[in-house]
GROMACS .gro file of C-alpha atoms in nm:
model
  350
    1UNK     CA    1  20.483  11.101  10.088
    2UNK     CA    2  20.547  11.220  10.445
    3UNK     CA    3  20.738  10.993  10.686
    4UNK     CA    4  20.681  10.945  11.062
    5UNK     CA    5  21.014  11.147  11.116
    6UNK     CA    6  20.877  11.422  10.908
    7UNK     CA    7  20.560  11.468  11.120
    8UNK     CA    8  20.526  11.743  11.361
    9UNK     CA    9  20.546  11.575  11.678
   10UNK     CA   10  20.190  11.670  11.911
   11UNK     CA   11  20.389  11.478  12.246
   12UNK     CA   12  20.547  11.863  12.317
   13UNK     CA   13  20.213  12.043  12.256
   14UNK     CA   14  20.035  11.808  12.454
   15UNK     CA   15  20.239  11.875  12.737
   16UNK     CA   16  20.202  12.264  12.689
   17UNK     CA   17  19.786  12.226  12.725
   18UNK     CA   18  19.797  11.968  12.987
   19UNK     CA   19  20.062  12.214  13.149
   20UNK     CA   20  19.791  12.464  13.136
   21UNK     CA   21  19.540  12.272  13.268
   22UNK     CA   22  19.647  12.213  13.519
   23UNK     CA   23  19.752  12.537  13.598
   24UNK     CA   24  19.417  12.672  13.586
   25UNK     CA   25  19.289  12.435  13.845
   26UNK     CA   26  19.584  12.498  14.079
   27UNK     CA   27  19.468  12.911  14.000
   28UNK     CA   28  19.117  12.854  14.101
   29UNK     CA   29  19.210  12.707  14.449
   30UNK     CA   30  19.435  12.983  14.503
   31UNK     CA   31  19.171  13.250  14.478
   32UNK     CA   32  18.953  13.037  14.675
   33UNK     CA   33  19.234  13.056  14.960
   34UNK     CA   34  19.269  13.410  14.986
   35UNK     CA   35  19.536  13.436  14.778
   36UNK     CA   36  19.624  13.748  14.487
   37UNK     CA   37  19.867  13.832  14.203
   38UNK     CA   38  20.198  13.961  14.412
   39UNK     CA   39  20.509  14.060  14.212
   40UNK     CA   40  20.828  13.960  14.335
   41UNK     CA   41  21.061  14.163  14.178
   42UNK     CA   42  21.438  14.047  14.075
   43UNK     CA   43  21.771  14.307  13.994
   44UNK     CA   44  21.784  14.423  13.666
   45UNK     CA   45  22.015  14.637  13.445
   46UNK     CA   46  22.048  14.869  13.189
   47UNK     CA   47  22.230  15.155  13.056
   48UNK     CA   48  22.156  15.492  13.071
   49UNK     CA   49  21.851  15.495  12.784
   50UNK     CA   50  21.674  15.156  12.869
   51UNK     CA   51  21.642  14.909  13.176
   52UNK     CA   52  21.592  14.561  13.151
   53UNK     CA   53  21.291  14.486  13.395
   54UNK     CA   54  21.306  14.145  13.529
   55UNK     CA   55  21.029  13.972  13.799
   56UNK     CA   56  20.777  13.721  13.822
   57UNK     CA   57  20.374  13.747  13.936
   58UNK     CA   58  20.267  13.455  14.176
   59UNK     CA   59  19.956  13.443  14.376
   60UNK     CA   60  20.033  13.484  14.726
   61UNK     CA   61  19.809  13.537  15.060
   62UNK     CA   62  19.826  13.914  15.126
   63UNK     CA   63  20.031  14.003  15.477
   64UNK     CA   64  20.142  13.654  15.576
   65UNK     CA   65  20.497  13.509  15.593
   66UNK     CA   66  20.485  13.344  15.258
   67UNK     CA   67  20.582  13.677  15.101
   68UNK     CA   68  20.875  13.642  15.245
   69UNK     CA   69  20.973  13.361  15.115
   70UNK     CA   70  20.962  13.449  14.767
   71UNK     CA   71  21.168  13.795  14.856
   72UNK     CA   72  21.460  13.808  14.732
   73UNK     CA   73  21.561  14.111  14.941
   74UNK     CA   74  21.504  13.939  15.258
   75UNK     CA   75  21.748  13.726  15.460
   76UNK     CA   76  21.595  13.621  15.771
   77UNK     CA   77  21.343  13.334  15.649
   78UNK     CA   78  21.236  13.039  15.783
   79UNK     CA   79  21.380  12.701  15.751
   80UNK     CA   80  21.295  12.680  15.365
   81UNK     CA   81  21.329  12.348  15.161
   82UNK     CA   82  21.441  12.393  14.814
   83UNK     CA   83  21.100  12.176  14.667
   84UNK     CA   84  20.886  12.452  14.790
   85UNK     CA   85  20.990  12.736  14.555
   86UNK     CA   86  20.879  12.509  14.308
   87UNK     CA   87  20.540  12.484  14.434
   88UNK     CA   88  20.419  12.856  14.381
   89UNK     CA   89  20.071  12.917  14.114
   90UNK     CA   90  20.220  13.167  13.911
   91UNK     CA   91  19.986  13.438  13.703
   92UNK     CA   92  20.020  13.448  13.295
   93UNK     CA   93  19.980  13.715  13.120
   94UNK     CA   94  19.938  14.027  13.381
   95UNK     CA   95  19.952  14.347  13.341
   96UNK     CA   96  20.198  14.531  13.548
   97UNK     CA   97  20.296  14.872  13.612
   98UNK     CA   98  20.712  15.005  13.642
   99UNK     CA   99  20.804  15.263  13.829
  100UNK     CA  100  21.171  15.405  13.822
  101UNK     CA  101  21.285  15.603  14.091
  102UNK     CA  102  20.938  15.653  14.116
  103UNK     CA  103  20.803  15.787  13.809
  104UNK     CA  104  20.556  15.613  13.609
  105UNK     CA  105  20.742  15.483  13.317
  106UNK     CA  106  20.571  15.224  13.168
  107UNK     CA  107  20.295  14.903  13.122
  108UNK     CA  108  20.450  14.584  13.048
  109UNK     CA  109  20.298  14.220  13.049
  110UNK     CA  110  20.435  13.928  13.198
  111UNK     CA  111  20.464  13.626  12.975
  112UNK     CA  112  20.266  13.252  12.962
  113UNK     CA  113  20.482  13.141  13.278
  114UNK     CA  114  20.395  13.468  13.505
  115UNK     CA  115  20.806  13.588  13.422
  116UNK     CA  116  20.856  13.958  13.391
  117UNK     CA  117  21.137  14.018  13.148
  118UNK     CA  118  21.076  14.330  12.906
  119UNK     CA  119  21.319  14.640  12.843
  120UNK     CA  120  21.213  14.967  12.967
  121UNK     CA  121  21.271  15.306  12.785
  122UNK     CA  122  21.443  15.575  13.029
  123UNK     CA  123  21.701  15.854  13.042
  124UNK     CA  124  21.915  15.721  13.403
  125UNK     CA  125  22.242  15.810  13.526
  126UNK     CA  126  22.483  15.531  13.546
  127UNK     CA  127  22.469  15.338  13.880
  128UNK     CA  128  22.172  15.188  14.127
  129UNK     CA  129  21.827  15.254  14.051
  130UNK     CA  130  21.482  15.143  14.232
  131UNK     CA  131  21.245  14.969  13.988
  132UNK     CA  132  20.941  14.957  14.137
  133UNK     CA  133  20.652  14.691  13.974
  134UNK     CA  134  20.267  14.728  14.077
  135UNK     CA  135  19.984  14.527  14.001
  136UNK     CA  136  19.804  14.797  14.192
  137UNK     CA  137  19.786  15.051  14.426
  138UNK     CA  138  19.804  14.809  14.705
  139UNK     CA  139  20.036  14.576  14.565
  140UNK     CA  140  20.378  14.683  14.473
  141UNK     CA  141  20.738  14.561  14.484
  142UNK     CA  142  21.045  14.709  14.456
  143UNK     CA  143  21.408  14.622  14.279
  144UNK     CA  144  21.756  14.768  14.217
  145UNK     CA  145  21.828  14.799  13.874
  146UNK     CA  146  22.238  14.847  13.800
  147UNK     CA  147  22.293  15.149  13.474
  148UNK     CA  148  22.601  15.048  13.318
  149UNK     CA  149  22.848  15.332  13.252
  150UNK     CA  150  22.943  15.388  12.927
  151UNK     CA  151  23.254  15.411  13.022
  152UNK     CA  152  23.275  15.069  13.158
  153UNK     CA  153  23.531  14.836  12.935
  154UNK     CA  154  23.494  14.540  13.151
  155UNK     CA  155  23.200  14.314  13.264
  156UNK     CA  156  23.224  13.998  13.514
  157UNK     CA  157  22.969  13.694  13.347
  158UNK     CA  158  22.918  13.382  13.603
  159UNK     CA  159  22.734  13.076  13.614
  160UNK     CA  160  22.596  12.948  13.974
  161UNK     CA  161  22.560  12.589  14.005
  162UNK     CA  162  22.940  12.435  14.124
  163UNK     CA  163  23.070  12.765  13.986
  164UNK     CA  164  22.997  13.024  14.303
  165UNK     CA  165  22.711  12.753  14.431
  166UNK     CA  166  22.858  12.372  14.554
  167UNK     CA  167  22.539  12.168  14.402
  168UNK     CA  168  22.687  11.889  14.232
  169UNK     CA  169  22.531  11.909  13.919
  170UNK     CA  170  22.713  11.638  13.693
  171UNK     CA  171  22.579  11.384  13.990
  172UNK     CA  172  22.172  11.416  13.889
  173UNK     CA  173  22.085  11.216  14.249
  174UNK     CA  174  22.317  11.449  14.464
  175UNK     CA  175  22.179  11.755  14.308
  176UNK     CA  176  21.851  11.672  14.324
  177UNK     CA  177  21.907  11.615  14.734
  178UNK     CA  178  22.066  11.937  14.751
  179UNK     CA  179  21.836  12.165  14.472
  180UNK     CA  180  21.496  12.009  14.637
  181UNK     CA  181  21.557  11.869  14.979
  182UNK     CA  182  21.822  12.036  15.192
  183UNK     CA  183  21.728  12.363  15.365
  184UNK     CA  184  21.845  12.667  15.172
  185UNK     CA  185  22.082  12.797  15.466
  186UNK     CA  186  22.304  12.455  15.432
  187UNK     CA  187  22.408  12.539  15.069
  188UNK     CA  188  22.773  12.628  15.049
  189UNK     CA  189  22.952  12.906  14.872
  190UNK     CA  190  23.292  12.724  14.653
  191UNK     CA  191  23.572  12.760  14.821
  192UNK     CA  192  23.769  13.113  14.756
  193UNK     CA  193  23.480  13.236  14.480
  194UNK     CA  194  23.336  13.529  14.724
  195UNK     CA  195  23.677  13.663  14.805
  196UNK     CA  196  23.774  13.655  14.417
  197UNK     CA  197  23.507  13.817  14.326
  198UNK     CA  198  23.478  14.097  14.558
  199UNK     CA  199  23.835  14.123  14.467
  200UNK     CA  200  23.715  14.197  14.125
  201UNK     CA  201  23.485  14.450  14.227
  202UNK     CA  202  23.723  14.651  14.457
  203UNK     CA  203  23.964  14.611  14.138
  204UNK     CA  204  23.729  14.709  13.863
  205UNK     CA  205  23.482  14.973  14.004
  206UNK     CA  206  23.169  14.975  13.847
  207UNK     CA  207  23.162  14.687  13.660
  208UNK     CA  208  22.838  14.496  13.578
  209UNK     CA  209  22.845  14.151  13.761
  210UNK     CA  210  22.636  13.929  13.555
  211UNK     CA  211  22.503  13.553  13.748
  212UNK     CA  212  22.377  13.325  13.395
  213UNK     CA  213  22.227  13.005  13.470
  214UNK     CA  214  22.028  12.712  13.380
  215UNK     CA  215  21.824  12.701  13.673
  216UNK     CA  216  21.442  12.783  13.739
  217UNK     CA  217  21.326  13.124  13.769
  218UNK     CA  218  21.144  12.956  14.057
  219UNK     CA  219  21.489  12.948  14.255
  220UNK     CA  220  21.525  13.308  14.221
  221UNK     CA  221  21.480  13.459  14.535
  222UNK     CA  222  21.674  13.166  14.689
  223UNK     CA  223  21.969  13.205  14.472
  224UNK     CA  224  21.996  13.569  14.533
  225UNK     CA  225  21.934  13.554  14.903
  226UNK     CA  226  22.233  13.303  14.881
  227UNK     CA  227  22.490  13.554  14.678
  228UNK     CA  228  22.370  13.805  14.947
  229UNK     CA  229  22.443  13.598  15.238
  230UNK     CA  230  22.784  13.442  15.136
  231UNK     CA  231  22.935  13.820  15.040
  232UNK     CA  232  22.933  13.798  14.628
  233UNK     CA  233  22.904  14.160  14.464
  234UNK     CA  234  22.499  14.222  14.378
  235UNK     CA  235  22.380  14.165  14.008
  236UNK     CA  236  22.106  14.000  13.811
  237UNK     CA  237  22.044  13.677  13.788
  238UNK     CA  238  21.942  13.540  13.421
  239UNK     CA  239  21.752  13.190  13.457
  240UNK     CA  240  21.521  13.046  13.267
  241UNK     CA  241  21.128  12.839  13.253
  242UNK     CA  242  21.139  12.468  13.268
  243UNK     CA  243  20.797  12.378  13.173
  244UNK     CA  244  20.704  12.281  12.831
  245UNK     CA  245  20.616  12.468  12.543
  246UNK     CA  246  20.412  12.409  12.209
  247UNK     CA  247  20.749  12.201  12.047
  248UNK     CA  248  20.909  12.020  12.324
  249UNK     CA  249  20.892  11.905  12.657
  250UNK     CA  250  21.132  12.097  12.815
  251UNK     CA  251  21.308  12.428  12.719
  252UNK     CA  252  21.703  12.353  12.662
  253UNK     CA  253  21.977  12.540  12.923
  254UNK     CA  254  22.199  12.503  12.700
  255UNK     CA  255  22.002  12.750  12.412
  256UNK     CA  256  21.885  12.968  12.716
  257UNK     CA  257  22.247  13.008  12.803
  258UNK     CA  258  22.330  13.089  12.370
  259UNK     CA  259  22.043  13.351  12.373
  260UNK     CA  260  22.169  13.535  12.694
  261UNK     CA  261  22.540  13.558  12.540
  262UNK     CA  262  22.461  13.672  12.232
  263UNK     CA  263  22.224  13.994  12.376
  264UNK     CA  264  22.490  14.058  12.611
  265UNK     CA  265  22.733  14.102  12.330
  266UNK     CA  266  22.471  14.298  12.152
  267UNK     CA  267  22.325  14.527  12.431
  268UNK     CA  268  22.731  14.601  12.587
  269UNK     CA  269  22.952  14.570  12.254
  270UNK     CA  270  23.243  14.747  12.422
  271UNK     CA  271  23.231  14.542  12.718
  272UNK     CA  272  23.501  14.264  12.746
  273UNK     CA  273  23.374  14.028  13.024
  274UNK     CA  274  23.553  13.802  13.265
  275UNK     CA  275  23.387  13.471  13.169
  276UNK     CA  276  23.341  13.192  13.499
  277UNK     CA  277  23.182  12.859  13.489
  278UNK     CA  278  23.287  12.492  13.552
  279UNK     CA  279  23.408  12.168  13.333
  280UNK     CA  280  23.121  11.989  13.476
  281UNK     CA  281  22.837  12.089  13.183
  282UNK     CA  282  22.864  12.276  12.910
  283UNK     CA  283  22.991  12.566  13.014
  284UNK     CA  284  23.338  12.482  12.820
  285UNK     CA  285  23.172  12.443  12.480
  286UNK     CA  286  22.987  12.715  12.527
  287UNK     CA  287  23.261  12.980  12.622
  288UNK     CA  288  23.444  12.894  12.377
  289UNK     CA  289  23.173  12.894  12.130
  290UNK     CA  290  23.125  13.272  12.197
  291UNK     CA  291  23.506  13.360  12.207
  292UNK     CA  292  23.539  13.251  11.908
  293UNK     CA  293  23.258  13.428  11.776
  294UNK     CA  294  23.297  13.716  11.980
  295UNK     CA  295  23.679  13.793  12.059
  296UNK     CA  296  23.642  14.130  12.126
  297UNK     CA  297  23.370  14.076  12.424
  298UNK     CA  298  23.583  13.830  12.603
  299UNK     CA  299  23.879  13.956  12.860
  300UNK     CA  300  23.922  13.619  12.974
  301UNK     CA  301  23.781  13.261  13.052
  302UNK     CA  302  23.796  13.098  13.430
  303UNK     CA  303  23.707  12.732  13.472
  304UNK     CA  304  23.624  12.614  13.790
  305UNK     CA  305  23.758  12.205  13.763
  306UNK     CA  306  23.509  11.978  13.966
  307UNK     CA  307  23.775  11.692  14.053
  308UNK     CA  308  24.123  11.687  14.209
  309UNK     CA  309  24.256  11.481  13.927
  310UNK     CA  310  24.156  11.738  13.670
  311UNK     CA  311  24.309  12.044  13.913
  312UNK     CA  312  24.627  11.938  13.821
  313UNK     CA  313  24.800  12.253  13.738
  314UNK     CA  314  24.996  12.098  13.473
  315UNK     CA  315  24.681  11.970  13.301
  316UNK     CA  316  24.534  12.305  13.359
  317UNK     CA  317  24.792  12.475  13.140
  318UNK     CA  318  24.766  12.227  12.884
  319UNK     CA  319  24.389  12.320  12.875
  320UNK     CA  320  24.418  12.637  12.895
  321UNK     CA  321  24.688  12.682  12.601
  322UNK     CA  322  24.470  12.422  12.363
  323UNK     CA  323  24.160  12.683  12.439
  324UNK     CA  324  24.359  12.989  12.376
  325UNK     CA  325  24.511  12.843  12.040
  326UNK     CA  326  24.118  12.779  11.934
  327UNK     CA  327  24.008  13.152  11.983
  328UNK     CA  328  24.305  13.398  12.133
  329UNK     CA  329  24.095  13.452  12.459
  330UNK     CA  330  24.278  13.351  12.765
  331UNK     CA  331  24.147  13.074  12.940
  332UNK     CA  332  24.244  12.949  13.321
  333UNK     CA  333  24.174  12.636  13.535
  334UNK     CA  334  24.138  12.589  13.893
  335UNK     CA  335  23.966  12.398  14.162
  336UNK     CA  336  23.881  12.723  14.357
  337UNK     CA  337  23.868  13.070  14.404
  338UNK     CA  338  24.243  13.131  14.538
  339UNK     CA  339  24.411  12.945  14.260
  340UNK     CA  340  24.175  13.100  14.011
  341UNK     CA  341  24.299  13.437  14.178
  342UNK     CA  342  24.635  13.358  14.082
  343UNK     CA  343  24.588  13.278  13.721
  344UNK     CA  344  24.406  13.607  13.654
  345UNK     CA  345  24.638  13.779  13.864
  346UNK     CA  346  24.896  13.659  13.627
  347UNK     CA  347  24.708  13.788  13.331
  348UNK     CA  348  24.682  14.144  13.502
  349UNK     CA  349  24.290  14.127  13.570
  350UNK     CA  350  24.358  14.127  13.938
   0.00000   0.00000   0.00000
């Protein structure tokens, strides 16, 4: 006999069609407005036989301001609340058109949440490309799209939130205030994390710089005009769909964050990557999950400490060593960019 725990639980489905639903409503008084599918394209990569093509299809009103908002590419936008990203009527299931350098390349089709996210067959030289995404002759955006060298040997992976991005996270109230409230100008960089990171850049030329995080594809074009505005070296940004699916309520950061480690290691095997995040998730466990599964791919492992009492240096060390013991990957504490600077220096990276 089947017990109640056995049962496939209908809450998570539920969700999924009322999800739907309600979606289709919000679509219909859309098109009445005026408005029509609009990509918005985000930075991709690749190496030099296949791009990963990366974007999202909203419906927008043709030739008006709100365009902007949703560009990535473009810094000078209005006084912009963080809750109104997450009021755009995205469109499932389009078809869309890439470009790359302007040939026609391919079709691909975005998915149930209107996100772009499909690999690309080409022959590219190694460095910036223009993807270009249409959803017709009228309607087109464009994105860079970084070709890895094959030569490249080292990689720099980050998370955003309290890693390169002061939200707050581990306090749910505080980052609510400043994810959905405070204007997207009055977020602040972390202390020293620009200048370390261009370091890194000027140091290793050419290297992929990879932004993972748990956050909405929704914040997209907020969070890159952000990384463009406080200085940090252009990449993708890898976020994820909160909505519910067909078994369970919300999609887990945590898996998003496992799925996007593990391709990396696949898609760049002889990249070792220069692995940032903060002590105030999961960004530990997970690090050191995937050092210890994948030594080779793993140059080193900087953690960001949230409170004064944990930046400690003595404490750090102790950290540090107990991490290192676990997997042989390096790992380094600090409460900001300059003393982070420091450890790596120490460790030859810088």
């Amino acid at each position: 006999m089947t017990s109640p725990d056995d049962m496939p639980d209908s809450r998570p489905r539920f969700a999924a069609r009322f999800e739907d639903r309600m979606h289709r409503r919000r679509a219909k008084q859309a098109i009445k407005r005026g408005k029509t599918p609009s990509v918005i394209p985000y930075i991709g990569y690749g190496t030099t036989e296949w791009v990963r093509v990366l974007g999202r299809v909203l419906y927008l009103r043709p030739d008006t301001s709100e365009h902007s908002r949703f560009r990535p590419d473009v810094q000078e936008v209005s006084r912009v609340r963080g809750w109104r990203t997450f009021t755009s009527v995205y469109v499932p299931y389009q078809r869309i058109t890439v470009l790359v350098d302007g040939v026609p390349t391919a079709e691909v089709v975005a998915d149930r949440g209107g996100v772009i996210d499909s690999i690309v067959r080409v022959s590219l030289a190694p460095g910036w490309h223009t993807v270009t995404l249409q959803v017709s002759e009228e309607e087109a955006a464009h994105a860079p799209v970084k070709v890895m060298d094959s030569a490249s040997q080292l990689g720099v992976l980050s998370d955003v939130d309290d890693t390169v991005l002061i939200t707050a996270l581990p306090k749910p109230f505080v980052a609510a205030w400043n994810s959905f409230v405070l204007d997207e100008t009055a977020r602040r960089a972390t202390p020293g994390m620009p200048v370390l990171y261009d370091r890194l850049a000027r140091r290793h030329k050419g290297s992929p710089f990879i932004y993972l995080s748990t956050g909405a594809w929704n914040a997209a074009p907020a969070l890159s005009r952000f990384l463009a505005r406080n200085l940090y070296p252009m990449g993708p940004l890898l976020l994820t769909d909160w909505g519910p699916t067909h078994d369970r309520w919300f999609r887990s950061g945590r898996e998003h964050k496992q799925r996007e480690l593990k391709r990396l290691a696949r898609e760049f095997p002889d990249v070792r990557w220069i692995m940032f995040g903060d002590d105030g998730q999961h960004d530990e466990a997970l690090y050191a999950e995937f050092a210890r599964d994948h030594p080779e791919n793993v140059a080193a492992v900087a953690i960001r400490q949230l409170s004064v009492g944990q930046a400690v240096l003595a404490g750090g060390r102790s950290k540090a060593k107990q991490q290192k013991d676990a997997s042989g990957v390096p790992w380094v504490y600090g409460p900001d960019g300059a003393t982070l600077s420091e450890e790596l220096t120490k460790l030859g990276l810088l």
